[in-house]
XYZ file of C-alpha atoms in Angstrom:
599
model
C 65.611 88.468 100.998
C 62.609 91.503 100.136
C 61.162 92.785 102.965
C 57.336 93.337 102.976
C 56.390 97.150 104.082
C 53.547 97.642 106.886
C 52.419 100.204 104.814
C 52.163 101.300 100.917
C 55.550 103.261 100.062
C 56.508 104.879 96.440
C 59.855 103.261 94.797
C 61.648 107.096 93.259
C 61.786 105.513 89.921
C 57.754 105.771 90.187
C 57.215 108.648 91.790
C 57.124 110.356 88.096
C 54.491 108.058 86.752
C 52.499 108.476 90.692
C 53.092 112.391 90.586
C 51.075 112.133 87.252
C 48.548 109.116 88.022
C 46.988 111.262 91.207
C 48.089 115.368 90.842
C 47.171 115.168 87.129
C 45.084 118.742 86.447
C 42.711 117.007 83.516
C 39.809 116.333 85.620
C 38.424 117.043 88.477
C 37.120 114.711 90.340
C 41.458 112.807 91.787
C 42.391 109.141 93.509
C 43.385 110.212 97.253
C 45.783 107.894 97.927
C 45.341 107.447 102.337
C 46.914 104.060 104.512
C 45.877 101.555 101.595
C 42.730 103.178 100.546
C 42.386 104.241 98.004
C 38.633 105.898 96.984
C 37.311 109.491 94.782
C 37.334 112.759 96.306
C 36.529 116.251 95.014
C 38.760 119.001 95.274
C 40.412 122.634 93.861
C 43.935 122.928 92.658
C 45.554 125.428 93.446
C 50.367 125.080 92.377
C 53.155 124.619 94.399
C 56.602 123.270 94.421
C 57.788 120.128 94.330
C 60.831 119.024 96.524
C 62.792 119.908 92.879
C 61.705 122.530 92.218
C 59.172 122.083 89.714
C 55.581 123.458 90.099
C 52.477 121.085 90.202
C 49.311 121.394 90.821
C 47.884 119.581 94.549
C 43.788 118.993 94.887
C 42.725 119.792 98.176
C 41.818 123.436 99.855
C 44.764 121.657 102.608
C 46.865 120.317 100.625
C 47.230 117.113 101.841
C 47.306 115.348 99.033
C 50.528 116.507 98.849
C 51.747 115.640 101.997
C 50.711 112.604 101.643
C 53.057 111.767 99.395
C 55.615 114.143 100.165
C 55.547 111.911 103.586
C 55.747 109.224 101.318
C 59.207 110.168 99.594
C 60.674 110.859 101.847
C 60.209 107.854 103.990
C 61.062 106.400 100.407
C 64.541 108.111 100.520
C 64.549 106.762 104.205
C 65.436 103.527 104.127
C 67.081 104.337 100.451
C 70.279 105.727 102.115
C 69.913 103.375 104.952
C 70.520 99.984 102.357
C 72.467 102.776 100.020
C 74.747 103.059 103.362
C 75.322 99.423 104.484
C 78.464 99.018 101.884
C 80.199 101.802 103.946
C 78.523 101.509 107.297
C 80.038 98.191 107.299
C 83.719 99.740 106.050
C 84.253 101.720 107.636
C 83.761 100.150 111.079
C 86.854 99.734 112.863
C 88.189 102.116 110.937
C 90.754 104.182 112.136
C 90.319 108.023 111.040
C 92.717 110.782 111.600
C 91.022 114.684 111.106
C 93.295 117.962 111.446
C 90.074 120.791 110.897
C 92.075 123.968 110.163
C 91.745 126.724 112.573
C 89.521 128.787 109.784
C 86.832 125.988 110.794
C 87.030 126.169 114.302
C 86.737 130.345 113.074
C 83.365 129.736 111.848
C 80.051 128.531 111.969
C 80.566 125.894 110.633
C 81.922 123.627 113.224
C 78.603 122.331 115.196
C 77.731 120.626 112.549
C 81.053 119.165 111.746
C 81.159 117.719 114.726
C 78.313 116.544 115.867
C 78.890 114.436 112.633
C 81.758 112.981 113.952
C 79.909 112.305 117.255
C 78.034 109.714 115.034
C 80.855 108.417 113.162
C 81.707 107.790 115.959
C 78.326 105.650 117.213
C 78.473 103.687 114.087
C 82.214 101.806 114.537
C 84.762 105.082 113.778
C 88.084 105.395 115.786
C 89.117 109.268 115.349
C 92.110 111.313 116.430
C 90.678 114.389 116.035
C 93.656 117.470 115.692
C 92.981 120.844 115.340
C 94.745 124.313 113.606
C 95.034 127.353 115.690
C 97.212 129.585 113.876
C 94.470 131.892 113.854
C 93.390 131.640 117.088
C 97.106 132.019 118.618
C 97.496 135.258 116.140
C 94.607 136.683 117.465
C 95.783 136.084 121.012
C 99.126 137.643 120.471
C 97.324 140.538 118.965
C 95.789 141.434 121.513
C 98.341 141.488 123.825
C 100.882 143.102 121.598
C 102.710 140.916 119.874
C 103.768 140.297 116.840
C 103.508 136.476 115.671
C 107.234 135.832 113.450
C 106.633 132.713 110.505
C 109.742 131.799 108.847
C 108.932 129.590 106.446
C 106.607 126.814 107.320
C 107.180 127.354 111.104
C 106.422 129.639 113.656
C 109.253 131.253 115.524
C 107.708 130.300 118.978
C 109.130 133.240 122.163
C 107.656 133.784 125.189
C 104.215 135.850 123.952
C 104.518 133.274 121.687
C 104.546 129.463 123.999
C 101.670 131.969 126.225
C 99.552 132.234 122.999
C 99.432 128.800 121.734
C 98.449 126.696 125.379
C 95.486 129.433 125.028
C 94.870 128.514 122.774
C 95.394 124.901 122.487
C 92.941 124.422 126.027
C 90.686 127.365 125.286
C 89.438 124.994 121.461
C 90.535 121.279 123.053
C 87.926 122.201 125.688
C 85.152 124.048 123.615
C 85.828 119.997 120.901
C 84.783 118.834 125.076
C 82.124 120.647 125.609
C 80.750 119.834 122.488
C 81.191 116.399 122.509
C 79.767 115.811 125.164
C 76.160 116.045 123.875
C 74.460 112.871 123.185
C 71.843 112.495 120.373
C 68.913 114.179 120.607
C 66.991 111.690 122.044
C 62.988 112.709 121.140
C 62.037 110.355 118.826
C 63.549 107.602 120.685
C 61.113 107.124 123.519
C 58.710 104.399 121.433
C 61.378 102.201 120.324
C 61.901 101.731 124.680
C 65.219 102.174 125.974
C 64.854 104.521 128.396
C 66.620 102.860 131.185
C 69.663 103.477 128.881
C 72.412 105.729 128.739
C 73.415 107.690 125.795
C 76.029 109.316 126.657
C 78.171 111.635 124.550
C 81.552 110.806 123.587
C 84.129 110.164 125.727
C 87.357 112.538 124.655
C 90.614 111.310 125.211
C 93.588 112.947 125.613
C 97.733 113.652 127.319
C 101.070 113.173 126.084
C 101.131 111.463 123.784
C 102.912 113.856 121.807
C 107.311 113.590 121.966
C 108.389 117.212 120.997
C 111.769 117.994 120.663
C 113.649 122.035 119.900
C 113.422 122.914 116.535
C 116.613 124.920 117.515
C 118.529 127.299 114.845
C 118.389 126.682 111.799
C 120.225 129.023 109.120
C 121.073 130.846 111.726
C 117.243 131.347 112.752
C 116.942 130.644 116.886
C 113.487 129.025 116.817
C 113.492 129.216 120.779
C 110.523 127.457 122.054
C 109.399 125.743 117.923
C 109.015 121.447 118.384
C 109.487 118.912 115.660
C 107.832 116.023 116.125
C 110.024 113.237 117.425
C 107.173 110.014 118.045
C 103.409 109.415 118.712
C 103.027 107.570 121.838
C 101.288 104.377 119.734
C 99.954 102.507 122.187
C 98.724 104.711 124.478
C 96.558 106.098 121.056
C 95.065 102.978 120.725
C 94.312 102.347 124.584
C 91.837 104.474 124.297
C 90.507 104.540 120.445
C 89.860 100.454 122.267
C 88.226 102.209 125.574
C 85.334 104.160 123.018
C 87.118 107.814 122.690
C 87.941 110.463 120.666
C 91.858 110.704 120.052
C 92.227 114.852 120.945
C 96.013 115.242 119.892
C 96.673 119.078 120.306
C 99.739 121.411 118.659
C 101.939 120.861 121.590
C 104.595 118.221 122.015
C 106.376 117.358 125.258
C 110.208 117.486 125.862
C 112.667 114.767 126.707
C 113.095 117.437 130.119
C 110.079 118.133 130.079
C 109.239 121.106 128.229
C 106.262 122.220 126.103
C 106.895 123.869 122.799
C 104.785 124.571 120.302
C 104.253 121.566 117.434
C 103.191 122.032 113.661
C 99.759 120.691 113.749
C 99.974 119.292 110.346
C 103.019 118.199 111.464
C 101.084 116.019 114.653
C 98.503 115.043 112.318
C 100.782 113.829 109.267
C 102.875 112.047 112.312
C 99.829 110.655 113.861
C 98.052 108.839 110.796
C 101.285 107.179 109.437
C 102.592 105.708 113.125
C 99.204 104.724 113.413
C 98.887 103.545 109.642
C 95.450 104.698 109.694
C 92.979 104.015 107.402
C 91.908 107.881 106.086
C 93.629 110.799 106.950
C 91.100 113.622 106.391
C 91.825 117.158 105.701
C 88.900 119.538 106.669
C 89.433 122.834 105.476
C 87.480 126.056 104.360
C 87.277 125.861 100.337
C 87.699 123.203 97.700
C 91.143 121.376 95.446
C 89.655 122.906 91.977
C 92.109 123.370 88.206
C 92.556 126.130 86.767
C 89.368 125.207 85.249
C 87.849 126.784 89.036
C 86.194 122.895 88.288
C 86.109 120.705 92.285
C 88.854 118.181 91.656
C 87.471 114.269 92.973
C 89.897 112.716 92.543
C 94.413 111.933 91.719
C 97.108 109.262 92.097
C 100.290 109.145 94.184
C 101.643 110.008 90.763
C 99.300 113.502 90.408
C 100.157 115.074 93.406
C 104.062 114.285 92.936
C 103.960 115.663 90.098
C 102.012 118.935 89.962
C 103.361 119.316 93.396
C 107.883 118.835 91.695
C 105.683 121.077 89.023
C 105.569 123.627 91.376
C 108.933 123.053 93.684
C 110.189 126.564 92.359
C 107.500 128.786 93.274
C 105.870 127.505 96.883
C 108.783 126.452 99.739
C 106.260 123.846 100.728
C 106.829 122.337 97.939
C 110.142 122.102 97.628
C 109.916 121.129 101.461
C 108.413 118.420 99.706
C 111.150 117.297 97.636
C 113.085 117.776 99.853
C 110.774 116.015 102.426
C 110.146 112.504 99.525
C 113.865 112.345 98.472
C 115.232 111.732 102.236
C 111.944 109.413 103.646
C 113.322 107.015 99.396
C 117.363 107.368 100.970
C 115.932 106.075 104.662
C 113.687 103.430 102.191
C 116.850 102.723 99.715
C 119.445 101.895 102.126
C 116.483 99.698 105.017
C 115.685 97.496 100.923
C 119.632 97.075 100.404
C 119.800 96.228 104.119
C 116.008 94.405 104.753
C 115.310 93.691 101.311
C 112.067 95.119 102.355
C 109.326 95.946 99.465
C 105.726 96.523 97.841
C 103.805 93.892 97.183
C 105.220 95.942 93.324
C 108.469 95.632 93.252
C 109.391 98.953 94.574
C 110.295 100.175 98.033
C 108.281 101.600 100.296
C 109.492 104.799 102.181
C 108.131 104.030 105.782
C 107.632 100.103 104.859
C 110.145 99.726 108.350
C 109.594 103.226 109.680
C 107.312 102.173 112.536
C 107.778 98.942 113.607
C 108.529 100.054 116.752
C 104.962 100.588 117.453
C 105.892 104.163 119.458
C 108.514 106.183 117.068
C 109.856 106.512 113.864
C 113.694 105.181 114.433
C 113.846 102.656 111.314
C 116.622 101.001 113.504
C 118.637 101.223 110.378
C 120.014 103.847 112.416
C 119.341 106.946 110.019
C 116.242 109.104 111.594
C 114.390 111.096 108.958
C 114.475 115.784 109.524
C 110.301 115.490 109.584
C 108.303 113.343 111.568
C 105.894 114.488 110.474
C 105.078 117.474 107.659
C 105.007 120.658 108.428
C 102.457 123.211 106.337
C 101.580 127.096 107.380
C 103.591 130.391 107.375
C 103.273 132.996 104.561
C 102.281 130.790 102.357
C 99.488 129.115 103.778
C 97.567 131.830 104.980
C 97.521 134.611 101.733
C 97.014 131.631 99.841
C 98.605 132.797 96.483
C 99.073 128.825 95.926
C 95.547 128.284 96.892
C 95.896 124.793 98.690
C 98.736 123.359 97.351
C 100.248 123.577 100.555
C 97.640 120.253 101.675
C 97.974 118.841 98.637
C 102.254 118.848 99.873
C 100.510 117.195 102.936
C 98.624 114.938 101.512
C 100.978 113.276 99.108
C 104.003 113.028 101.451
C 100.935 110.563 103.829
C 99.425 108.771 101.296
C 103.853 107.948 100.311
C 104.220 107.482 104.154
C 101.602 104.685 103.199
C 98.558 106.027 104.854
C 95.896 104.764 101.284
C 93.798 107.489 101.419
C 94.018 111.342 101.952
C 90.543 113.958 101.739
C 90.353 117.246 101.036
C 86.755 117.961 101.609
C 85.779 121.711 102.761
C 84.407 121.924 105.402
C 81.468 125.523 104.726
C 79.798 122.696 102.854
C 77.022 121.193 105.426
C 77.409 116.931 106.029
C 80.360 117.632 104.150
C 82.095 114.381 105.976
C 78.320 112.011 105.011
C 78.434 113.539 102.160
C 82.983 112.744 101.137
C 81.720 109.246 103.660
C 78.428 107.704 101.795
C 78.884 108.865 98.293
C 80.750 106.944 95.547
C 81.875 110.278 94.500
C 82.119 112.464 96.948
C 81.708 116.144 96.666
C 85.576 116.745 98.465
C 89.607 116.054 96.416
C 90.570 112.016 97.648
C 94.330 111.186 96.953
C 95.370 107.698 97.229
C 97.887 106.154 96.806
C 96.829 102.091 95.516
C 94.040 102.596 93.188
C 94.503 99.965 90.615
C 97.725 100.254 91.766
C 100.061 97.656 89.375
C 96.259 97.252 86.816
C 96.953 97.676 82.885
C 95.592 96.751 79.548
C 97.311 93.670 78.558
C 99.760 93.226 75.859
C 101.069 89.483 73.901
C 103.595 89.169 76.793
C 100.551 88.862 78.733
C 98.994 85.841 76.764
C 100.541 83.041 78.610
C 100.440 84.309 82.422
C 96.643 84.931 81.031
C 96.360 81.758 80.109
C 97.205 80.402 83.461
C 95.090 82.094 85.138
C 91.747 81.394 82.724
C 93.296 76.729 82.722
C 92.041 76.329 86.850
C 88.940 77.828 86.046
C 88.133 76.287 82.469
C 88.900 73.306 83.809
C 86.285 73.584 86.224
C 84.240 74.895 83.097
C 83.656 77.983 85.387
C 84.750 79.722 82.460
C 84.768 78.912 78.799
C 87.275 77.705 77.261
C 89.348 79.727 75.845
C 92.006 79.563 72.659
C 96.425 81.261 72.991
C 95.519 82.190 69.614
C 91.592 83.005 71.065
C 93.493 86.042 74.241
C 95.712 86.519 71.329
C 92.816 88.100 69.361
C 90.617 89.774 72.359
C 94.008 90.509 73.410
C 92.953 93.866 73.591
C 89.805 94.345 75.704
C 92.078 92.702 78.040
C 92.904 94.258 81.667
C 94.750 92.311 83.761
C 96.679 93.091 87.130
C 101.153 92.435 88.280
C 102.370 92.025 90.725
C 106.466 91.661 90.906
C 106.493 90.819 87.508
C 103.969 88.425 87.619
C 100.779 88.674 86.580
C 97.629 87.772 89.215
C 94.049 88.663 88.281
C 93.350 89.748 84.690
C 89.708 90.229 83.397
C 87.915 90.877 79.738
C 84.773 93.741 78.185
C 83.318 93.069 75.192
C 81.688 96.600 73.854
C 79.033 96.282 71.678
C 78.311 99.963 71.225
C 74.855 99.531 69.362
C 73.383 98.403 72.343
C 75.336 100.472 74.357
C 76.542 98.444 76.890
C 79.411 95.475 77.302
C 80.320 91.670 78.631
C 82.138 91.639 81.352
C 84.486 88.002 81.010
C 87.791 86.247 82.031
C 87.488 87.485 85.991
C 90.518 85.116 87.392
C 92.408 86.138 90.629
C 95.740 83.499 90.879
C 94.802 81.613 93.858
C 97.534 82.827 96.142
C 95.696 86.518 95.819
C 92.934 85.445 96.687
C 90.837 87.939 99.804
C 92.313 90.743 98.843
C 90.064 93.187 96.177
C 91.767 91.975 93.856
C 88.731 90.739 91.529
C 86.494 94.301 92.492
C 88.538 95.872 92.080
C 89.238 94.882 87.965
C 85.181 94.835 88.521
C 86.070 98.961 89.494
C 87.741 99.553 86.664
C 86.050 97.717 84.107
C 83.004 99.549 85.474
C 84.793 102.861 85.030
C 86.011 101.764 81.386
C 82.662 101.452 80.182
C 81.586 105.024 81.237
C 83.765 106.718 80.010
C 82.780 104.778 76.653
C 79.634 105.243 76.761
C 78.381 102.004 77.131
C 75.487 102.447 79.869
C 75.014 98.903 81.180
C 77.050 95.384 81.482
C 75.703 91.914 81.263
C 77.334 88.282 82.835
C 77.185 85.652 81.915
C 78.138 82.898 84.581
C 77.211 79.439 85.660
C 78.778 79.287 89.099
C 79.500 82.697 90.411
C 75.521 84.350 90.295
C 76.139 85.997 93.602
C 79.973 87.439 93.114
C 78.584 89.394 90.555
C 74.525 89.608 93.070
C 76.530 91.188 95.450
C 78.406 94.065 93.137
C 74.485 95.456 92.169
C 74.280 93.188 89.291
C 70.269 91.791 89.107
C 69.070 88.486 86.886
C 67.614 88.569 82.871
C 66.599 87.041 79.829
C 68.514 86.479 76.926
C 66.387 88.591 74.512
C 69.076 91.737 76.806
C 71.722 90.199 75.421
C 73.153 91.876 71.993
C 71.953 89.689 69.317
C 74.612 89.367 68.399
C 75.978 88.068 71.441
C 73.329 85.769 71.140
C 74.353 84.386 68.156
C 77.765 82.966 70.063
C 76.054 81.955 74.103
C 76.841 78.099 73.695
C 73.077 77.059 75.100
C 74.209 73.588 76.441
C 76.313 75.369 78.512
C 72.853 76.815 80.860
C 74.620 79.579 81.308
C 72.482 82.356 83.856
C 72.532 85.909 82.194
C 73.226 89.479 84.502
C 72.916 92.671 84.129
C 74.388 96.377 85.923
C 72.863 99.769 85.032
C 75.683 101.228 85.686
C 75.567 105.364 87.308
C 76.492 108.401 85.597
C 80.598 108.462 87.451
C 81.767 112.043 88.621
C 84.237 110.308 90.239
C 87.231 111.812 88.813
C 89.123 108.580 88.195
C 91.065 108.681 84.831
C 92.170 105.273 83.481
C 94.628 106.713 81.360
C 96.857 107.561 84.999
C 95.348 105.129 86.879
C 97.355 101.925 85.299
C 100.788 101.466 85.022
């Protein structure tokens, strides 16, 4: 429903036209807009740069016209952001994000704006568990006290001096986080909206002995002293604090059953917590971007791509080798579970963590197996030297994706507003590793014709879709995409391109009744949009009699039959009185490659 504006505003798409009309240099007399009135004024000219960095002529001794145009554009962009952000507000509200902030970021000026954005997102209903990295701060304290840090692989050897430094670093970082999250939002603009009696307090931060640990012990003849490994995460108490509107702060310190304090790896804590909580996202804020061999940002990796990339480097990277071993052991545990408890995923393959967290607290699956890696530890000289870039963080991302966390975001914390830019824009600014994107989706094969017909038949009988014979489906098979689960086709859709007009028709979207409400239709439409973009198409159109609302909610707008390619218009059955809807495709910068997204 359209909302009338109480003051004139300038649509973004019409800004250039407006600028030409009121800032033209061809006339001495110019039009001036002010509070809905328009009159003529005479103004001398001078040059300024507009918001896009281009020079424009502005008329007026005080530049009031440019200020008003700029203000109107700013207002329009503000409104546009909120409207475009609406789906993201709904998607993220109530979600649990585990955020590990690298020690490098804590040692930089970039921390304050990141914590400010975390506070903002918390106010929008996102639940946060924060895990700070501490190795730089621990090493600095050791150096100040005349000791040297000792690492073997990804783990620190925590002698008495190192443990003391770890406790001091953890305490000071925790206090700093609590202090920086304590201020509430600025109240400078709130007075006009009333609510003077309301309190706008800062964020409540909850910490405690949520991480149970055990000594790493002696490994390959090396005594790791007070270095700990995560034994269990107290999920129920963390969820209690999150339900009380607190941000939960986990440190690198774990506590043993005998009352000892043990120094754990921050990434091991974060990854173990994300898997145990069943978090929607693990977010790793690091001090640089994930780049490919050509120096370009990698926007997206499927779990399969990330896994393959890490395995290829197992001989040159100890972290990659550790990942291969850890994943192999998890697969062994999953295979045991699958054979004894018939635990399987939606696509017929066993989840490696399907029953690992069934007791809600720890990691014992009930099978008698305990994984040697409850989380995934990274660090040591390999990570600090960056000889293999951010391969360690990528390995941690793939590990938790295999453990049931569907999305991991690796973000460059030196980018201003990186959290907001990643979470509230379609393509984001970081690297996402996803385990479930387009899972089970592929191009149709001849053996799928019967399954496609079974999906289409009920919708054809109800008049929602036009009737297609098996021969017609077979003839158009190369245009169909299907979703397969356990050997059965559970959803389908088709894209018919019209290359001359640079547009395509979306047709035959159908989902099995027992699978509706699970987002399969959205997944198919998203896939088709990316496929259309990859083919160079600029718009999509659809003919529908019963499902207009569904398409409108997904960005389609009603259009006339004149917008349909002539070749397609000739085949339209006018007696069906279909409605026509069209959607303009935005440039796809997500980095998702369809050839790796299909099964």
